[in-house]
Short mmCIF file of C-alpha atoms and ligand atoms in Angstrom, two decimals:
data_model
loop_
_atom_site.label_atom_id
_atom_site.label_comp_id
_atom_site.label_asym_id
_atom_site.label_seq_id
_atom_site.Cartn_x
_atom_site.Cartn_y
_atom_site.Cartn_z
CA MET A 1 0.01 -0.07 0.08
CA THR A 2 1.19 3.41 -0.60
CA ALA A 3 1.48 6.30 2.14
CA VAL A 4 -1.31 8.11 0.39
CA ASP A 5 -3.60 5.26 0.79
CA ILE A 6 -2.57 4.29 4.40
CA ALA A 7 -2.86 7.63 5.62
CA ALA A 8 -6.38 8.01 4.00
CA GLY A 9 -7.49 4.76 5.38
CA VAL A 10 -6.35 5.46 8.88
CA ARG A 11 -7.78 9.01 8.92
CA ASN A 12 -11.18 7.66 7.74
CA GLY A 13 -11.11 4.80 10.12
CA THR A 14 -11.09 2.04 7.54
CA LEU A 15 -7.52 0.86 8.14
CA ARG A 16 -5.88 0.51 11.69
CA ALA A 17 -2.50 2.06 12.14
CA ALA A 18 -1.75 -1.01 14.13
CA ASP A 19 -2.41 -3.07 11.00
CA ALA A 20 -0.14 -0.84 8.80
CA ILE A 21 2.74 -1.19 11.05
CA GLU A 22 2.25 -5.00 11.59
CA THR A 23 2.38 -5.35 7.67
CA SER A 24 5.61 -3.48 7.72
CA LEU A 25 7.32 -5.20 10.53
CA ARG A 26 6.37 -8.65 9.10
CA ALA A 27 7.78 -7.57 5.74
CA ILE A 28 11.02 -6.57 7.45
CA ALA A 29 11.26 -9.88 9.46
CA ALA A 30 10.62 -11.88 6.10
CA THR A 31 12.95 -9.95 3.85
CA ASP A 32 15.67 -8.04 5.54
CA GLY A 33 17.93 -10.97 6.26
CA ASP A 34 18.55 -11.02 2.56
CA VAL A 35 18.70 -7.31 2.08
CA HIS A 36 20.03 -5.65 5.04
CA ALA A 37 18.44 -2.38 4.60
CA PHE A 38 18.00 -1.85 8.41
CA LEU A 39 20.64 -1.14 11.14
CA ALA A 40 17.91 -1.11 13.79
CA THR A 41 14.09 -1.54 14.13
CA TYR A 42 11.96 -0.29 16.92
CA ASP A 43 9.05 -3.00 16.75
CA ASP A 44 7.64 -2.41 20.33
CA ASP A 45 7.63 1.26 20.23
CA ALA A 46 6.25 1.40 16.51
CA ARG A 47 3.29 -0.79 17.68
CA ALA A 48 2.80 1.40 20.66
CA THR A 49 2.82 4.71 18.59
CA ALA A 50 0.48 3.02 16.09
CA ALA A 51 -2.00 2.09 19.01
CA ALA A 52 -2.04 5.62 20.17
CA ILE A 53 -2.82 6.86 16.69
CA ASP A 54 -5.65 4.41 16.43
CA ASP A 55 -7.03 5.69 19.93
CA ARG A 56 -6.82 9.20 18.68
CA VAL A 57 -8.84 8.36 15.47
CA ALA A 58 -11.27 6.48 17.61
CA SER A 59 -11.90 9.64 19.78
CA GLY A 60 -12.42 11.78 16.76
CA GLU A 61 -9.12 13.43 16.27
CA ASP A 62 -7.15 13.53 13.10
CA PRO A 63 -3.51 12.41 13.68
CA GLY A 64 -2.25 14.21 10.54
CA PRO A 65 -1.33 13.82 6.99
CA LEU A 66 0.76 10.74 7.27
CA ALA A 67 -1.42 9.09 9.83
CA GLY A 68 -0.24 5.63 10.64
CA VAL A 69 2.37 5.39 7.89
CA PRO A 70 5.49 3.40 8.61
CA ILE A 71 8.71 5.32 7.64
CA ALA A 72 12.41 4.41 7.90
CA LEU A 73 15.14 6.95 8.56
CA LYS A 74 18.77 7.01 7.11
CA ASP A 75 20.99 6.56 10.11
CA ASN A 76 22.56 9.99 10.01
CA LEU A 77 19.12 11.57 11.15
CA CYS A 78 18.95 12.24 14.98
CA HIS A 79 16.06 10.51 16.79
CA ASN A 80 15.83 11.23 20.52
CA GLY A 81 17.21 8.30 22.62
CA ARG A 82 18.03 6.25 19.53
CA VAL A 83 21.30 5.18 18.25
CA THR A 84 22.60 7.41 15.29
CA SER A 85 25.69 5.70 13.94
CA CYS A 86 26.13 6.97 10.43
CA ALA A 87 27.25 3.45 9.82
CA SER A 88 30.53 4.18 11.42
CA ARG A 89 32.40 2.37 14.20
CA ILE A 90 33.17 5.94 15.74
CA LEU A 91 29.39 6.41 16.50
CA GLU A 92 28.60 3.00 17.17
CA GLY A 93 26.09 2.86 20.08
CA TRP A 94 25.96 6.60 20.31
CA ARG A 95 22.59 7.74 21.30
CA SER A 96 21.13 11.06 19.99
CA PRO A 97 20.05 13.50 22.81
CA TYR A 98 17.43 15.22 20.53
CA ASP A 99 15.17 14.83 17.43
CA ALA A 100 15.81 16.12 14.01
CA THR A 101 13.41 18.70 12.71
CA VAL A 102 12.22 16.32 10.10
CA VAL A 103 11.69 13.62 12.77
CA GLU A 104 9.52 16.10 14.72
CA ARG A 105 7.64 16.99 11.65
CA LEU A 106 6.92 13.28 10.64
CA GLU A 107 5.79 12.36 14.22
CA ALA A 108 3.52 15.52 14.41
CA ALA A 109 2.02 14.35 11.05
CA GLY A 110 1.24 10.79 12.43
CA ALA A 111 3.95 8.98 10.81
CA VAL A 112 5.49 5.94 12.63
CA VAL A 113 9.36 5.53 12.55
CA VAL A 114 9.94 1.85 12.46
CA GLY A 115 13.77 1.98 12.38
CA LYS A 116 17.07 3.19 10.86
CA THR A 117 18.58 2.37 7.62
CA ASN A 118 22.12 1.33 6.40
CA MET A 119 24.29 3.74 4.55
CA ASP A 120 27.82 4.35 3.36
CA GLU A 121 29.83 5.58 6.44
CA PHE A 122 29.18 9.23 7.07
CA ALA A 123 27.33 9.20 3.64
CA MET A 124 30.49 8.91 1.76
CA GLY A 125 30.08 6.55 -1.13
CA SER A 126 27.82 5.32 -3.99
CA SER A 127 27.03 1.62 -3.14
CA THR A 128 26.49 1.26 0.60
CA GLU A 129 29.43 -0.95 0.76
CA ASN A 130 31.37 1.55 2.80
CA SER A 131 28.97 0.73 5.85
CA ALA A 132 31.06 -0.43 8.89
CA PHE A 133 28.07 -2.97 9.58
CA GLY A 134 28.16 -4.71 6.22
CA PRO A 135 26.52 -3.83 2.68
CA THR A 136 23.06 -3.69 1.80
CA ALA A 137 21.74 -5.67 -1.32
CA ASN A 138 19.72 -4.44 -4.13
CA PRO A 139 16.11 -5.94 -3.78
CA ARG A 140 15.71 -6.34 -7.46
CA ASN A 141 18.70 -8.48 -7.73
CA THR A 142 20.79 -9.33 -4.55
CA ASP A 143 24.15 -9.84 -6.25
CA ARG A 144 23.84 -6.10 -6.97
CA VAL A 145 24.56 -3.00 -4.85
CA PRO A 146 21.52 -0.81 -4.19
CA GLY A 147 23.40 2.34 -4.71
CA GLY A 148 24.50 4.82 -2.09
CA SER A 149 24.92 6.34 0.07
CA SER A 150 21.08 6.13 1.20
CA GLY A 151 21.20 2.41 -0.11
CA GLY A 152 19.27 1.17 2.85
CA SER A 153 16.50 3.67 2.71
CA ALA A 154 16.13 3.01 -1.09
CA ALA A 155 16.11 -0.85 -0.59
CA ALA A 156 13.74 -0.65 2.36
CA VAL A 157 11.09 1.16 0.04
CA ALA A 158 12.02 -1.14 -3.05
CA SER A 159 11.31 -4.19 -1.16
CA SER A 160 7.93 -2.87 0.34
CA MET A 161 9.21 -3.11 3.85
CA VAL A 162 8.18 0.46 4.36
CA PRO A 163 5.94 2.72 1.96
CA ILE A 164 8.37 5.84 2.59
CA SER A 165 11.86 6.72 3.97
CA LEU A 166 14.24 9.63 4.21
CA GLY A 167 17.87 9.87 3.09
CA SER A 168 20.29 12.62 2.49
CA ASP A 169 21.97 13.85 -0.84
CA THR A 170 25.11 15.57 -0.90
CA GLY A 171 26.27 14.60 -4.31
CA GLY A 172 23.54 12.10 -5.52
CA SER A 173 22.93 9.82 -2.45
CA ILE A 174 19.13 9.85 -2.85
CA ARG A 175 18.68 9.96 -6.56
CA GLN A 176 21.36 7.31 -7.43
CA PRO A 177 20.17 4.56 -5.09
CA ALA A 178 16.58 5.49 -6.20
CA SER A 179 17.49 4.75 -9.77
CA PHE A 180 19.41 1.69 -8.91
CA CYS A 181 16.43 0.36 -6.85
CA GLY A 182 13.55 1.42 -9.09
CA VAL A 183 11.96 3.86 -6.64
CA VAL A 184 11.36 7.76 -6.63
CA GLY A 185 14.03 9.83 -4.94
CA VAL A 186 14.02 13.56 -4.35
CA LYS A 187 16.73 16.02 -3.62
CA PRO A 188 15.02 19.24 -2.59
CA THR A 189 16.21 22.84 -2.99
CA TYR A 190 19.08 23.60 -0.58
CA GLY A 191 17.32 25.11 2.38
CA LEU A 192 13.85 23.95 1.77
CA VAL A 193 14.20 21.09 4.31
CA SER A 194 15.81 21.78 7.81
CA ARG A 195 19.23 20.01 8.42
CA TYR A 196 18.81 20.41 12.08
CA GLY A 197 19.67 16.96 13.53
CA LEU A 198 21.24 15.77 10.24
CA VAL A 199 24.80 14.77 10.99
CA ALA A 200 26.82 17.02 8.80
CA PHE A 201 28.97 15.60 5.84
CA ALA A 202 29.42 18.60 3.47
CA SER A 203 27.39 21.41 4.89
CA SER A 204 27.30 23.56 1.70
CA LEU A 205 25.61 20.58 -0.26
CA ASP A 206 23.67 18.21 2.26
CA GLN A 207 19.88 18.03 1.96
CA ILE A 208 17.46 15.54 3.35
CA GLY A 209 14.91 14.16 0.92
CA PRO A 210 12.14 11.51 0.40
CA PHE A 211 12.19 7.91 -1.20
CA SER A 212 8.80 6.46 -2.24
CA SER A 213 7.41 3.86 -4.61
CA THR A 214 4.95 6.54 -6.12
CA VAL A 215 5.62 10.29 -7.00
CA ALA A 216 2.48 11.33 -5.00
CA ASP A 217 4.02 9.70 -1.84
CA SER A 218 7.22 11.75 -2.29
CA ALA A 219 4.85 14.84 -2.75
CA LEU A 220 2.98 14.20 0.41
CA LEU A 221 6.16 13.47 2.34
CA LEU A 222 8.12 16.53 1.24
CA GLU A 223 5.32 18.78 2.01
CA VAL A 224 5.33 17.45 5.66
CA ILE A 225 9.15 17.94 6.08
CA ALA A 226 9.70 21.16 4.22
CA GLY A 227 9.38 24.84 5.47
CA HIS A 228 11.36 27.10 7.52
CA ASP A 229 13.18 26.18 10.72
CA ARG A 230 14.91 28.76 12.68
CA ARG A 231 17.21 26.21 14.09
CA ASP A 232 18.83 25.74 10.81
CA SER A 233 20.72 28.88 9.77
CA THR A 234 20.52 27.85 6.10
CA SER A 235 16.81 27.14 6.09
CA LEU A 236 14.92 29.21 3.50
CA ASP A 237 12.36 31.70 4.84
CA SER A 238 9.57 30.22 2.80
CA PRO A 239 6.73 27.70 3.46
CA ALA A 240 6.44 24.37 2.15
CA PRO A 241 5.30 24.14 -1.37
CA SER A 242 1.80 22.77 -2.45
CA LEU A 243 2.97 19.66 -4.38
CA VAL A 244 0.03 17.36 -3.90
CA SER A 245 -2.50 19.88 -5.10
CA HIS A 246 -0.53 20.44 -8.32
CA LEU A 247 0.50 16.81 -9.04
CA HIS A 248 -1.86 16.44 -11.86
CA ASP A 249 -1.51 19.73 -13.66
CA GLY A 250 0.63 18.08 -16.38
CA VAL A 251 3.38 19.44 -18.47
CA GLU A 252 1.52 21.37 -21.23
CA GLY A 253 3.63 24.22 -22.15
CA LEU A 254 6.54 23.34 -20.07
CA ARG A 255 9.89 23.97 -21.81
CA VAL A 256 12.16 20.83 -21.07
CA GLY A 257 15.73 21.11 -21.83
CA LEU A 258 17.93 18.28 -23.13
CA CYS A 259 21.81 18.56 -22.92
CA PRO A 260 24.39 16.22 -23.89
CA GLU A 261 26.18 16.65 -20.64
CA LEU A 262 23.41 14.74 -18.73
CA ILE A 263 23.50 11.76 -21.13
CA GLU A 264 26.95 11.27 -22.56
CA GLY A 265 28.80 8.19 -21.15
CA ALA A 266 25.45 6.62 -20.15
CA SER A 267 24.77 2.91 -21.15
CA PRO A 268 23.07 2.41 -24.51
CA LYS A 269 19.81 1.15 -22.86
CA ILE A 270 19.68 4.16 -20.29
CA ALA A 271 20.27 6.55 -23.12
CA GLU A 272 17.49 5.02 -24.98
CA ARG A 273 15.23 5.38 -22.07
CA ILE A 274 15.95 9.21 -21.80
CA THR A 275 14.78 9.63 -25.34
CA VAL A 276 11.63 7.58 -24.67
CA ALA A 277 11.03 9.82 -21.60
CA ALA A 278 11.67 13.00 -23.68
CA ASP A 279 9.10 11.68 -26.24
CA ALA A 280 6.62 10.98 -23.44
CA LEU A 281 6.91 14.59 -22.02
CA ALA A 282 6.51 15.98 -25.51
CA ALA A 283 3.39 13.78 -26.29
CA ASN A 284 1.91 15.39 -23.24
CA GLY A 285 2.41 18.90 -24.38
CA ALA A 286 5.87 19.81 -23.15
CA GLU A 287 8.25 21.59 -25.52
CA LEU A 288 11.73 19.90 -25.82
CA ILE A 289 14.62 22.34 -26.26
CA GLU A 290 18.33 21.39 -26.98
CA VAL A 291 20.61 23.24 -24.59
CA ALA A 292 24.47 22.91 -23.83
CA LEU A 293 25.94 22.91 -20.46
CA PRO A 294 29.65 22.10 -21.20
CA GLU A 295 30.40 23.64 -17.49
CA LEU A 296 28.85 20.51 -16.00
CA ARG A 297 31.94 18.38 -16.97
CA TYR A 298 33.97 20.12 -14.34
CA GLY A 299 31.42 19.27 -11.73
CA LEU A 300 32.69 15.99 -10.46
CA SER A 301 36.40 17.38 -9.93
CA ALA A 302 35.15 20.34 -8.04
CA TYR A 303 32.88 18.24 -5.77
CA TYR A 304 35.90 16.05 -4.81
CA LEU A 305 37.68 18.83 -3.52
CA LEU A 306 34.79 20.79 -1.94
CA ALA A 307 33.06 18.00 -0.36
CA PRO A 308 36.15 16.42 1.30
CA ALA A 309 37.34 19.80 2.32
CA GLU A 310 33.96 20.48 4.21
CA ALA A 311 33.89 16.77 5.50
CA SER A 312 37.60 17.28 6.95
CA SER A 313 36.42 20.19 8.91
CA ASN A 314 32.96 18.48 9.96
CA LEU A 315 34.55 15.19 11.07
CA ALA A 316 37.20 16.91 13.23
CA ARG A 317 34.60 16.72 15.98
CA TYR A 318 34.96 12.86 16.43
CA ASP A 319 38.01 13.06 18.68
CA GLY A 320 37.25 10.55 21.19
CA VAL A 321 36.22 13.16 23.76
CA ARG A 322 32.75 14.32 22.90
CA TYR A 323 31.13 11.51 20.90
CA GLY A 324 31.20 7.87 20.61
CA LEU A 325 34.30 5.65 20.43
CA ARG A 326 37.40 6.37 22.66
CA VAL A 327 40.51 4.34 22.14
CA ASP A 328 42.58 5.11 25.22
CA ALA A 329 46.25 5.91 24.88
CA ASP A 330 49.02 7.62 26.87
CA ASP A 331 48.12 11.15 26.19
CA VAL A 332 45.31 12.99 24.64
CA ALA A 333 46.82 13.57 21.15
CA ALA A 334 47.66 9.73 21.16
CA MET A 335 44.05 9.15 22.16
CA ASN A 336 42.80 11.25 19.40
CA VAL A 337 44.91 9.42 16.90
CA ALA A 338 44.14 6.00 18.04
CA THR A 339 40.39 6.70 18.24
CA ARG A 340 40.17 8.18 14.74
CA THR A 341 42.53 5.44 13.28
CA GLN A 342 40.27 2.66 14.68
CA GLY A 343 36.84 4.32 14.23
CA PHE A 344 36.97 5.69 10.80
CA GLY A 345 36.86 3.27 7.77
CA ASP A 346 39.13 3.63 4.61
CA GLU A 347 36.99 5.78 2.55
CA VAL A 348 36.29 8.44 5.24
CA LYS A 349 39.99 8.64 6.01
CA ARG A 350 40.62 8.97 2.33
CA ARG A 351 38.16 12.06 2.27
CA ILE A 352 39.58 13.56 5.31
CA MET A 353 43.20 13.34 3.70
CA LEU A 354 42.09 14.69 0.49
CA GLY A 355 39.95 17.57 2.21
CA THR A 356 42.84 18.52 4.62
CA TYR A 357 45.22 18.76 1.70
CA ALA A 358 43.04 20.82 -0.40
CA LEU A 359 42.71 23.34 2.54
CA SER A 360 46.26 23.51 3.47
CA ALA A 361 48.48 26.53 3.22
CA GLY A 362 50.12 26.71 -0.18
CA TYR A 363 47.54 24.59 -1.86
CA TYR A 364 44.32 26.26 -0.83
CA ASP A 365 44.14 28.59 -3.73
CA ALA A 366 45.09 25.98 -6.47
CA TYR A 367 42.55 23.43 -5.01
CA TYR A 368 39.77 24.64 -2.82
CA GLY A 369 39.70 28.21 -4.37
CA LYS A 370 39.77 26.99 -7.80
CA ALA A 371 36.88 24.51 -7.06
CA GLN A 372 34.93 27.31 -5.51
CA ARG A 373 35.28 29.26 -8.76
CA VAL A 374 34.24 26.27 -10.74
CA ARG A 375 31.16 26.00 -8.59
CA THR A 376 30.25 29.54 -9.29
CA MET A 377 30.75 28.90 -13.09
CA ILE A 378 28.34 25.87 -12.90
CA ILE A 379 25.72 28.03 -11.14
CA GLN A 380 25.82 30.72 -13.82
CA ALA A 381 25.72 28.16 -16.28
CA PHE A 382 22.40 26.76 -14.91
CA ASP A 383 21.17 30.40 -14.55
CA ARG A 384 21.73 30.92 -18.28
CA VAL A 385 20.08 27.72 -19.34
CA TYR A 386 17.06 28.36 -17.12
CA GLN A 387 16.24 31.53 -19.00
CA SER A 388 15.14 29.37 -21.70
CA VAL A 389 13.89 26.11 -20.34
CA ASP A 390 11.78 25.34 -17.11
CA LEU A 391 13.33 22.09 -16.52
CA LEU A 392 16.10 19.76 -17.62
CA LEU A 393 15.95 16.02 -18.47
CA GLY A 394 18.76 13.61 -18.27
CA ALA A 395 20.08 10.45 -16.89
CA THR A 396 20.40 9.91 -13.19
CA THR A 397 23.19 7.43 -13.42
CA PRO A 398 25.63 6.14 -16.16
CA THR A 399 24.89 2.57 -15.44
CA VAL A 400 22.34 0.26 -13.81
CA ALA A 401 23.20 -1.19 -10.44
CA PHE A 402 26.53 -2.81 -10.66
CA GLU A 403 27.69 -6.01 -8.82
CA LEU A 404 28.54 -5.97 -5.10
CA GLY A 405 32.35 -5.67 -4.98
CA ALA A 406 32.74 -4.48 -8.47
CA LYS A 407 34.05 -0.96 -7.73
CA VAL A 408 35.42 -1.11 -4.24
CA ALA A 409 39.01 -1.28 -5.21
CA ASP A 410 38.58 1.79 -7.62
CA PRO A 411 37.47 4.96 -5.92
CA MET A 412 37.49 6.99 -9.07
CA GLU A 413 35.12 4.33 -10.89
CA MET A 414 32.79 4.74 -7.79
CA TYR A 415 32.90 8.36 -7.83
CA LEU A 416 31.79 8.52 -11.42
CA SER A 417 28.34 6.95 -10.48
CA ASP A 418 27.49 10.53 -9.47
CA VAL A 419 28.60 12.43 -12.54
CA TYR A 420 24.96 13.50 -13.43
CA THR A 421 23.78 14.23 -9.96
CA ILE A 422 26.57 16.27 -8.42
CA PRO A 423 26.12 19.49 -10.33
CA THR A 424 22.64 20.05 -8.81
CA ASN A 425 24.17 19.81 -5.49
CA LEU A 426 26.84 22.43 -6.33
CA ALA A 427 24.02 24.81 -7.46
CA GLY A 428 21.65 24.09 -4.42
CA HIS A 429 19.03 23.13 -6.92
CA PRO A 430 16.16 20.54 -6.69
CA ALA A 431 16.23 17.31 -8.73
CA LEU A 432 14.63 14.03 -8.60
CA SER A 433 14.88 10.48 -10.11
CA VAL A 434 11.72 8.82 -11.27
CA PRO A 435 11.73 5.04 -12.20
CA PHE A 436 11.43 4.67 -15.90
CA GLY A 437 11.29 1.03 -17.02
CA THR A 438 14.37 -1.17 -17.14
CA ALA A 439 17.75 -1.00 -18.86
CA GLU A 440 20.71 -3.53 -19.10
CA ASP A 441 20.25 -6.85 -17.35
CA ASP A 442 16.55 -6.04 -16.78
CA LEU A 443 17.49 -3.83 -13.96
CA PRO A 444 15.52 -0.69 -13.14
CA VAL A 445 16.46 2.74 -14.21
CA GLY A 446 15.38 6.08 -13.31
CA VAL A 447 15.46 9.35 -15.21
CA GLN A 448 16.50 12.59 -13.57
CA LEU A 449 14.55 15.83 -13.72
CA LEU A 450 16.38 19.05 -12.82
CA GLY A 451 15.21 22.49 -12.06
CA PRO A 452 16.11 26.02 -10.66
CA ALA A 453 15.71 26.77 -7.00
CA LEU A 454 12.19 26.24 -5.63
CA SER A 455 10.95 24.66 -8.90
CA GLU A 456 9.70 21.47 -7.02
CA VAL A 457 6.03 21.94 -8.18
CA GLN A 458 7.02 21.73 -11.77
CA LEU A 459 9.58 18.82 -11.16
CA PHE A 460 6.60 16.83 -9.45
CA ARG A 461 4.36 17.62 -12.26
CA ALA A 462 6.64 16.31 -14.85
CA ALA A 463 7.69 13.31 -12.61
CA GLN A 464 3.86 12.51 -12.38
CA VAL A 465 3.55 12.34 -16.00
CA LEU A 466 6.73 10.12 -16.50
CA GLU A 467 5.42 7.68 -13.87
CA GLN A 468 2.12 7.36 -15.89
CA GLU A 469 4.09 6.81 -19.14
CA ALA A 470 6.88 4.66 -17.62
CA GLY A 471 5.33 1.59 -19.44
CA ARG A 472 6.08 2.86 -22.79
N1 LIG B 1 28.65 9.50 -3.73
C1 LIG B 1 28.93 10.66 -3.39
C2 LIG B 1 30.01 10.80 -2.51
O1 LIG B 1 30.45 9.72 -1.99
C3 LIG B 1 27.67 11.57 -2.87
C4 LIG B 1 27.20 11.08 -1.43
C5 LIG B 1 26.12 11.60 -0.97
O2 LIG B 1 25.40 12.37 -1.73
N2 LIG B 1 26.01 11.68 0.27
O3 LIG B 1 30.53 11.68 -2.04
#
């Protein structure tokens, strides 16, 4: 069942929240042994929350737009009293002392958190193989990766263990696993969703966003979590957009741009799906326009200087003193080193070294400074193109889900998974991936829709059309 259907049923008394939760917990028990999407589940508390929701409905109250809907959270989102590990040994067993704003808003809307999902350590990766607690498998083919870094959240929805989940997207970590698993994934405009209570990776890029099996469910979920929050200084001073009410407005007259940079290098069948998607939008009244964005080709290089630079600063707080793991040693400096050596995995260490190097005296201008200028150039390039188009259409990923283990020895190959998703994060713009049939090896593939800041309404309208036309 979709989140829309569950919430409607619970609110009008035809479905018990308790039953919706039981269905979810049974699916997890039956499936998660093979998939490993979850790092923790809260069966008893979820049952108690659901029972309380049913009591409220019985006494005539409305528990809210997500009444009784089971949801899973990526394990970098703080949930009061719960472990928030970021799939890292350094935070193993660390309990958050407060709720993230998104968690507060979910619970106020009647959603029921059933557990925390697996991820690449500190959200660094594209396959969920960088988890300290073992990889997640792709539910469509368990020899394949689910993508990453929000692989657990994508897999949990793809295997119907929960109808909706939350992930975070710094360079593609929602859209890329959504594409690999055959679900919808949305990276909202920077500042639209509060990051208060999201463990920081690269603060100028991180955004929280939804996963779901239908476009309508992501629209509903994003409406609930979006909107100003004074506890996040980067939060936009604007209300949540009205996505659900515009979902069926269609694409008549919408100008959709196609650029080679968001398709080149994609596998033949993925490139073919983009053409079919473009035709589907045109058949529904959109105007297709060829554009060029050669600047996007520098996005990946700029990202792998900026994101590690920010991460090296954000991760300095894991010093063995304030949070999580402490490995004792003779003095404080030795304790810091021992803790970080033991607590961080290889990819996290690689990023910290890359980032520290890019920020160091003598190299700062050549690396970090230059990457900042490339970022500005990419923002200006998007601004130029969005003068003549409303949205852009392209691939989400160059390939379908690859085999577990295929890219672990080659970080550069792994980084290339995000070549089409990263530019959006650099610009702070929204983008989403919507399932659009299958490509190589009969595996699911998503197409990506991109737009300027706060274009979520148009993105969802186009996504809704593509969902209806996905069978073409
Ligand atoms: N795969 C990219 C990286 O490893 C993006 C990660 C993300 O969006 N969190 O940095």
